[in-house]
Amino acid sequence: GLLGGWALAAGLKALFAQFGLDLSSTPLVFSLRTVIVAYAVGIAITLVAAYLPARRASRIPPVAAMRDDVALPESSIRRRMLTGAGLGVVGIGLMASGLAGSGGSGATLVGIGVFGILVAVALMSPVIGRPVLHALGAAYRRLFGTVGTLATENSLRNPRRTAATASALMIGLTLVSTMSVIGASVNASIESSVDKQFRTDYVMTNPVGIPFSARFAEQARRLDGVGSVAEMQYLPAKVGRSSSMVVAADASRLAAVFHLKVRQGTLDLGRGQVALSQKGATAHHARIGDHLTLAFPSGRQRVEVAGIYADSVVLSQPLAPLSLVSDAHLPRFDNTVAVNAAPGASLSAVGQELRRLVKDVPTVNVQSKAEFSQAQRAQVDQLLYLIYGLLGLAIVIAVLGIVNTLALSVIERTREVGLLRAVGLSRRQLRRMVRLEAIAIAVLGAVLGIVMGLGFGVVLQRAVADQGITDLAIPGVRLVAFVVVAAVVGVLAAVFPARRAARLNVLQAITTE
């Protein structure tokens, strides 16, 4: 485990470098604490995992233990179903409460509810997974005949072990599917908000958010073909007791770039005034004419609320005039400069002039509306790929679980395998039977995981819709690909157990007690 962890850490380090997170200058740290924690956690988890099976085994009467009977007691299944159903009801209730709430608190309740339902499905999977196995069995019988029937019966023989083996893959694919839905929804929301609320032709930004000189905005105004320019400076501050980012800008110029709806008051801000979004006004219990205190590193500024505008994905922070920068004794920089071409001017020509303006400053990018939207989506995709890389470890663990289960199953069924071979089952058919069992386990985990992940992703998107993820998107092709990958995982996991079963000596297997 320690050696494997070291190898995986090195692999993840190389993987992160492919997505822009270069850690090559930082060596991997392998300390004594790593060894102690690894052994402590490993031993503790093993003891916890062994407790229930050991307790159940100790209660089996000696006479019952001598029978060749692996059927699960009905009382145990009933207890698991009742516990799982209870957790499921609690989880659904928490998710409903989270959807009724708003902001971070609603998302937290939804997250706790998701965890409860995940545990509930894992407990009830020996029962709710049977329809999936029966459906696969029907396909197996048509495609593979008797071998398919044998594989189906073997997977249904011990439903709890089959479900427990599939649970690792189920959990991994639940998380992957949930993040896929959320990621696709974030990208759809970005594209929708840019299309609806951006009126700008080009945007000057720094890729990592570092401010740049305000001279670029002034120089852009003097370029041929440029119609309007709106610059924005982000000022970290405390509004009341909460930290926020105040946007300093000329509101009249900003209105030509972004679609802002005034709900109350005005956005024509003068010195010492500020405008809030509807959400911000509610959070600070502020109305038109109220005063707020903005705390900057250089001191405090008392401002009057002059306007309230509709919540927007593009702008949701307090909006102040550029005069606030000098009033707060802060240096004047820009974080974003939006540029619109003049009526009749060539967009491509304006873009070339803007890029020529910043060509000597590689930290400033000029992007069109489409390029800006694509760049925002690329950041989301980059994060998703990192998450996929980390969750890929769960898939590795799931493969190991399937390999172990099938290997133990072959050992337990040594005499049965020998009898099947004796009555005419070929080595090739035997290997196929084991592979079909592995595929059944993997597909069961995939179906349960993707169904839950799809549901969780939809609910989480609705829970955070008021935070900017307004559009729901279902990545159907990607979800189907996950099922195909799971089937491939099953085939790969069956390689070793299938070879072991096929190599058994028929006479020795038959005489095995």
XYZ file of C-alpha atoms in Angstrom:
513
model
C 0.000 0.000 0.000
C 2.781 2.414 0.876
C 4.695 1.607 -2.300
C 1.517 1.756 -4.381
C 0.609 5.109 -2.810
C 4.032 6.482 -3.681
C 3.620 5.329 -7.287
C 0.102 6.789 -7.532
C 1.300 10.108 -6.071
C 4.028 10.270 -8.708
C 1.448 9.449 -11.394
C -0.974 12.119 -10.161
C 1.854 14.646 -10.071
C 2.587 13.925 -13.722
C -1.147 14.036 -14.535
C -1.595 17.436 -12.856
C 1.311 18.796 -14.917
C -0.702 18.016 -18.060
C -3.501 20.296 -16.815
C -1.315 23.258 -15.918
C -0.537 22.426 -12.262
C 3.206 21.863 -12.552
C 4.689 20.497 -9.323
C 7.963 19.321 -10.838
C 9.997 21.680 -8.655
C 8.440 20.224 -5.485
C 9.664 16.765 -4.431
C 7.268 14.140 -3.084
C 7.288 14.095 0.718
C 7.437 10.662 2.362
C 7.733 11.169 6.126
C 7.493 8.910 9.171
C 4.057 10.393 9.824
C 2.900 8.995 6.462
C 3.887 5.463 7.513
C 2.297 5.753 10.974
C -0.978 7.202 9.668
C -1.176 4.666 6.826
C -0.784 1.702 9.169
C -3.080 3.175 11.847
C -5.860 3.938 9.366
C -5.407 0.632 7.533
C -5.592 -1.455 10.706
C -8.526 0.546 12.128
C -10.562 0.262 8.918
C -9.810 -3.469 8.682
C -11.014 -4.050 12.241
C -14.197 -2.032 11.644
C -14.862 -3.856 8.366
C -14.317 -7.258 10.031
C -16.573 -6.624 13.019
C -19.986 -7.308 11.444
C -18.918 -10.423 9.479
C -17.182 -11.819 12.580
C -20.236 -11.113 14.715
C -22.520 -12.758 12.162
C -20.254 -15.800 11.816
C -20.095 -16.305 15.580
C -23.901 -16.575 15.750
C -24.202 -19.393 13.187
C -25.084 -22.717 14.906
C -22.424 -25.426 14.377
C -24.905 -27.757 12.645
C -25.954 -25.029 10.202
C -22.311 -24.189 9.517
C -21.654 -27.783 8.371
C -24.203 -27.467 5.575
C -23.035 -26.309 2.143
C -25.428 -23.370 2.230
C -24.421 -19.803 1.435
C -27.926 -18.342 1.315
C -28.340 -15.051 3.149
C -30.761 -15.208 6.102
C -33.995 -13.361 5.403
C -33.801 -11.519 8.734
C -30.478 -9.988 7.703
C -31.864 -8.816 4.341
C -34.957 -7.429 6.069
C -32.832 -5.531 8.591
C -30.680 -4.048 5.834
C -33.756 -3.006 3.860
C -35.388 -1.329 6.862
C -32.208 0.521 7.801
C -31.610 1.564 4.204
C -35.214 2.695 3.756
C -34.977 4.806 6.922
C -31.765 6.447 5.762
C -33.278 7.004 2.330
C -36.315 8.796 3.771
C -34.082 11.005 5.927
C -31.841 11.741 2.928
C -34.798 12.674 0.718
C -36.128 14.935 3.478
C -32.793 16.714 3.804
C -32.544 17.158 0.046
C -36.054 18.612 -0.070
C -35.167 21.018 2.757
C -32.004 22.013 0.916
C -33.957 22.753 -2.256
C -36.374 24.889 -0.263
C -33.449 26.855 1.192
C -30.989 29.046 -0.646
C -27.283 29.621 -1.057
C -24.633 27.639 0.773
C -26.942 26.381 3.542
C -29.281 24.772 1.016
C -26.387 23.129 -0.798
C -25.057 21.798 2.535
C -28.382 20.149 3.384
C -28.546 18.655 -0.104
C -25.003 17.312 0.325
C -25.867 15.611 3.619
C -29.011 14.185 2.041
C -26.962 12.860 -0.889
C -24.654 11.041 1.526
C -27.639 9.497 3.348
C -29.184 8.237 0.115
C -25.832 6.884 -1.067
C -25.476 4.800 2.106
C -29.129 3.744 1.851
C -28.717 2.456 -1.711
C -25.532 0.620 -0.723
C -27.466 -1.142 2.056
C -30.450 -1.981 -0.148
C -28.449 -2.877 -3.259
C -28.766 -6.688 -2.719
C -32.489 -6.252 -3.401
C -32.769 -3.213 -5.699
C -29.902 -4.542 -7.829
C -31.738 -7.768 -8.704
C -33.774 -6.210 -11.570
C -30.526 -5.040 -13.178
C -29.008 -8.527 -12.873
C -32.185 -10.161 -14.232
C -32.202 -7.764 -17.206
C -28.575 -8.619 -17.910
C -29.443 -12.286 -17.500
C -32.100 -12.049 -20.200
C -29.533 -10.539 -22.574
C -26.927 -13.119 -21.553
C -29.281 -16.032 -22.280
C -30.014 -14.754 -25.781
C -26.404 -14.003 -26.623
C -24.514 -16.782 -24.837
C -27.084 -19.498 -24.106
C -26.289 -21.836 -21.217
C -23.043 -20.020 -20.340
C -24.989 -16.777 -19.947
C -27.548 -18.523 -17.727
C -24.802 -19.920 -15.497
C -23.158 -16.480 -15.183
C -26.480 -14.894 -14.220
C -27.275 -17.531 -11.609
C -23.796 -17.203 -10.126
C -24.179 -13.422 -9.766
C -27.613 -13.892 -8.126
C -26.463 -16.709 -5.838
C -25.036 -14.401 -3.158
C -26.720 -11.027 -3.739
C -25.075 -9.308 -0.788
C -21.556 -10.169 -1.924
C -22.353 -9.161 -5.496
C -23.812 -5.858 -4.303
C -20.944 -5.203 -1.895
C -18.438 -5.761 -4.700
C -20.367 -3.432 -7.007
C -20.654 -0.768 -4.292
C -17.078 0.491 -4.698
C -17.653 1.082 -8.411
C -21.117 2.477 -7.675
C -19.750 5.126 -5.280
C -16.970 6.138 -7.675
C -19.316 6.469 -10.646
C -21.904 8.295 -8.524
C -19.340 10.985 -7.738
C -18.047 11.107 -11.319
C -21.580 11.334 -12.764
C -22.601 14.018 -10.271
C -19.563 16.126 -11.124
C -20.212 15.589 -14.839
C -23.752 16.958 -14.519
C -22.576 19.893 -12.398
C -19.680 20.634 -14.764
C -21.906 20.493 -17.841
C -24.447 22.749 -16.084
C -21.735 25.255 -15.133
C -20.523 25.386 -18.736
C -24.082 25.795 -20.042
C -24.726 28.562 -17.494
C -21.522 30.373 -18.486
C -22.435 30.241 -22.172
C -26.000 31.356 -21.476
C -24.982 34.246 -19.200
C -22.345 35.486 -21.642
C -24.877 35.406 -24.496
C -27.609 37.146 -22.494
C -25.706 39.643 -20.369
C -22.533 40.485 -22.316
C -22.843 43.266 -24.839
C -19.126 43.649 -25.269
C -17.116 42.730 -28.352
C -13.724 42.283 -26.641
C -12.486 41.863 -23.075
C -9.022 42.583 -21.680
C -8.210 40.413 -18.649
C -5.349 38.778 -16.813
C -5.607 34.953 -16.913
C -4.978 34.651 -13.153
C -6.862 37.770 -12.055
C -3.858 40.013 -11.334
C -4.641 43.733 -11.959
C -2.863 45.583 -14.759
C -2.163 49.182 -15.681
C -5.101 51.526 -16.273
C -3.300 53.051 -19.267
C -4.582 50.296 -21.562
C -8.174 51.533 -21.224
C -7.156 55.085 -22.104
C -5.072 53.926 -25.056
C -7.933 51.710 -26.292
C -10.282 54.723 -26.373
C -7.957 56.463 -28.834
C -7.865 53.547 -31.290
C -9.689 53.819 -34.616
C -12.941 51.860 -34.720
C -13.408 51.707 -30.932
C -16.806 52.870 -29.761
C -17.017 52.452 -25.980
C -14.630 51.271 -23.259
C -15.578 50.288 -19.706
C -12.921 49.516 -17.125
C -13.466 47.742 -13.796
C -11.268 47.536 -10.725
C -11.932 44.952 -8.008
C -11.348 46.185 -4.459
C -11.256 43.630 -1.624
C -13.192 45.024 1.324
C -15.417 44.186 4.244
C -19.034 45.235 3.879
C -20.373 45.209 7.402
C -19.041 41.973 8.871
C -18.702 40.005 5.651
C -15.828 40.013 3.164
C -16.699 41.062 -0.359
C -15.234 42.429 -3.571
C -16.318 45.967 -4.470
C -16.365 46.759 -8.187
C -15.240 50.301 -9.000
C -16.444 51.401 -12.449
C -18.182 54.123 -14.409
C -21.784 52.885 -14.316
C -22.816 54.693 -17.508
C -20.002 53.021 -19.444
C -20.720 49.704 -17.758
C -24.341 49.767 -18.933
C -23.098 49.813 -22.526
C -21.156 46.606 -21.927
C -23.306 44.513 -19.573
C -27.049 44.113 -19.406
C -27.942 45.446 -15.938
C -31.537 45.915 -14.775
C -32.192 48.607 -12.194
C -34.764 47.517 -9.620
C -34.700 50.560 -7.362
C -32.914 53.915 -7.343
C -30.246 54.586 -9.947
C -26.895 53.345 -11.201
C -25.782 56.905 -11.988
C -23.567 56.914 -8.923
C -21.880 59.958 -7.472
C -19.084 60.317 -4.968
C -19.785 58.399 -1.753
C -22.543 56.251 -3.278
C -22.855 52.538 -3.992
C -25.300 50.172 -5.739
C -26.082 46.661 -4.497
C -27.498 43.574 -6.159
C -30.839 42.337 -4.880
C -29.113 39.474 -3.103
C -26.551 41.842 -1.582
C -29.246 44.254 -0.404
C -31.109 41.391 1.270
C -27.926 40.065 2.895
C -27.009 43.484 4.334
C -30.641 44.457 5.121
C -30.080 47.614 3.109
C -32.554 49.883 1.323
C -32.250 53.009 -0.791
C -30.822 55.816 1.342
C -29.219 53.533 3.936
C -25.530 53.864 4.720
C -22.903 51.128 4.720
C -19.304 51.073 5.905
C -16.711 49.668 3.510
C -13.518 48.611 5.297
C -10.396 48.678 3.084
C -6.794 47.969 4.154
C -6.202 51.726 3.920
C -9.191 52.700 6.071
C -12.986 52.900 6.179
C -15.376 54.603 3.785
C -18.992 55.398 4.617
C -21.225 55.188 1.537
C -24.901 55.636 0.734
C -26.977 52.990 -1.075
C -28.211 54.799 -4.196
C -29.389 51.875 -6.303
C -30.351 48.200 -6.334
C -29.929 46.131 -9.507
C -31.170 42.666 -10.502
C -28.996 39.687 -9.611
C -26.609 38.892 -12.419
C -24.027 36.211 -13.106
C -21.745 38.874 -14.567
C -22.005 41.345 -11.688
C -23.219 40.559 -8.183
C -20.825 42.599 -6.015
C -21.344 46.131 -4.663
C -20.836 48.668 -7.472
C -19.103 51.980 -6.726
C -17.780 54.885 -8.834
C -14.084 55.052 -9.696
C -13.776 58.015 -7.318
C -13.920 55.502 -4.457
C -10.411 54.315 -5.379
C -8.877 57.728 -4.679
C -11.132 58.318 -1.667
C -9.869 55.066 -0.124
C -6.244 56.008 -0.990
C -5.777 52.896 -3.093
C -3.654 52.552 -6.263
C -5.530 52.764 -9.547
C -5.436 49.569 -11.630
C -7.832 47.638 -13.836
C -8.912 44.016 -13.565
C -11.181 43.952 -16.615
C -11.534 46.282 -19.589
C -14.474 45.760 -21.951
C -14.300 47.250 -25.447
C -17.064 47.685 -28.014
C -16.428 48.483 -31.644
C -18.001 51.603 -33.117
C -21.039 51.138 -35.402
C -19.863 50.089 -38.835
C -16.314 49.330 -37.706
C -14.661 46.006 -38.528
C -14.626 43.715 -35.472
C -11.573 41.837 -36.673
C -9.671 45.104 -37.271
C -10.533 46.349 -33.775
C -9.409 43.035 -32.313
C -6.074 43.231 -34.127
C -5.506 46.788 -32.861
C -6.248 45.751 -29.275
C -3.896 42.770 -29.470
C -1.192 44.975 -30.930
C -1.722 47.332 -27.986
C -0.944 44.634 -25.387
C 1.540 42.529 -27.366
C 4.459 43.594 -25.136
C 2.576 42.653 -21.947
C 2.047 38.855 -22.004
C 0.009 38.947 -18.764
C -2.869 40.775 -20.478
C -5.153 38.839 -22.845
C -7.585 40.204 -25.402
C -10.531 37.876 -26.011
C -13.655 38.126 -28.106
C -17.016 37.281 -26.599
C -16.808 33.696 -27.885
C -13.187 33.321 -26.763
C -14.012 34.651 -23.302
C -16.859 32.155 -22.927
C -14.628 29.326 -24.130
C -11.869 30.326 -21.687
C -14.308 30.269 -18.776
C -15.553 26.819 -19.807
C -11.972 25.596 -20.194
C -11.283 26.430 -16.543
C -14.284 24.317 -15.498
C -13.171 21.452 -17.737
C -9.667 21.619 -16.285
C -11.062 21.252 -12.771
C -13.287 18.390 -13.917
C -10.354 16.524 -15.422
C -8.443 16.836 -12.153
C -11.465 15.457 -10.274
C -11.767 12.617 -12.782
C -8.103 11.796 -12.186
C -8.611 11.620 -8.427
C -11.839 9.633 -8.701
C -10.056 7.269 -11.069
C -8.406 5.884 -7.930
C -11.848 4.727 -6.798
C -12.193 2.846 -10.086
C -8.834 1.143 -9.440
C -10.062 0.068 -6.000
C -13.303 -1.201 -7.560
C -11.339 -3.316 -10.048
C -9.326 -4.857 -7.209
C -12.566 -5.620 -5.365
C -14.061 -7.392 -8.364
C -10.844 -9.386 -8.865
C -10.841 -10.474 -5.207
C -14.506 -11.424 -5.219
C -14.232 -13.506 -8.385
C -11.014 -15.154 -7.193
C -12.664 -16.156 -3.903
C -15.756 -17.282 -5.789
C -13.656 -19.573 -8.012
C -11.923 -21.060 -4.949
C -15.256 -21.651 -3.181
C -16.722 -23.264 -6.310
C -13.732 -25.449 -7.144
C -15.768 -28.670 -7.027
C -18.604 -27.061 -8.991
C -16.168 -25.844 -11.658
C -14.761 -29.364 -11.898
C -18.245 -30.837 -12.380
C -19.079 -28.280 -15.081
C -15.892 -29.170 -16.902
C -16.648 -32.885 -16.508
C -20.088 -32.566 -18.135
C -18.698 -30.730 -21.164
C -18.047 -27.073 -20.383
C -14.932 -26.078 -22.308
C -12.130 -23.900 -20.945
C -13.171 -21.111 -23.285
C -16.789 -21.285 -22.067
C -15.608 -21.305 -18.457
C -13.521 -18.175 -18.985
C -16.488 -16.541 -20.696
C -18.741 -17.415 -17.761
C -16.384 -15.740 -15.276
C -16.033 -12.692 -17.538
C -19.814 -12.361 -17.809
C -20.080 -12.493 -13.999
C -17.525 -9.680 -13.739
C -19.357 -7.611 -16.351
C -22.632 -8.125 -14.458
C -21.053 -6.854 -11.241
C -19.461 -3.871 -13.006
C -22.618 -2.922 -14.917
C -24.685 -3.212 -11.726
C -22.359 -0.734 -10.016
C -22.384 1.517 -13.073
C -26.168 1.588 -13.458
C -26.797 2.301 -9.768
C -24.001 4.877 -9.685
C -25.027 6.724 -12.833
C -28.722 6.797 -11.900
C -27.877 8.230 -8.476
C -25.247 10.589 -9.905
C -27.731 11.899 -12.441
C -30.322 12.518 -9.731
C -27.813 14.077 -7.342
C -26.416 16.319 -10.080
C -29.885 17.620 -10.987
C -30.759 18.309 -7.340
C -27.433 20.021 -6.614
C -27.827 22.198 -9.708
C -31.232 23.329 -8.516
C -29.876 23.946 -5.008
C -27.183 26.336 -6.273
C -29.210 27.890 -9.107
C -29.286 31.179 -7.200
C -25.481 31.219 -7.151
C -25.081 31.391 -10.916
C -25.530 27.774 -12.115
C -28.842 28.590 -13.743
C -28.924 26.111 -16.639
C -29.227 22.340 -16.281
C -27.257 20.225 -18.773
C -27.129 16.420 -18.921
C -23.957 15.001 -20.546
C -25.725 11.975 -22.027
C -22.856 10.764 -24.201
C -20.436 10.930 -21.278
C -22.793 8.972 -18.997
C -23.230 6.244 -21.616
C -19.450 6.140 -21.961
C -19.184 5.507 -18.216
C -21.331 2.366 -18.566
C -19.146 1.146 -21.429
C -16.011 1.829 -19.372
C -17.531 -0.122 -16.483
C -18.121 -3.116 -18.748
C -14.504 -2.918 -19.938
C -13.425 -2.728 -16.295
C -15.377 -5.940 -15.672
C -13.625 -7.719 -18.546
C -10.197 -6.646 -17.297
C -11.004 -7.601 -13.707
C -11.982 -11.116 -14.817
C -8.716 -11.926 -16.579
C -6.893 -13.449 -13.604
C -9.861 -15.305 -11.986
C -10.956 -16.685 -15.405
C -7.474 -18.017 -16.152
C -7.291 -19.565 -12.694
C -10.634 -21.328 -13.161
C -9.716 -22.584 -16.642
C -6.423 -24.078 -15.407
C -7.992 -26.189 -12.640
C -7.379 -29.930 -12.950
C -10.798 -31.489 -13.519
C -10.244 -34.656 -11.412
C -8.662 -32.756 -8.520
C -11.436 -30.157 -8.614
C -14.168 -32.824 -8.469
C -12.601 -34.493 -5.431
C -12.177 -31.166 -3.565
C -14.146 -31.094 -0.313
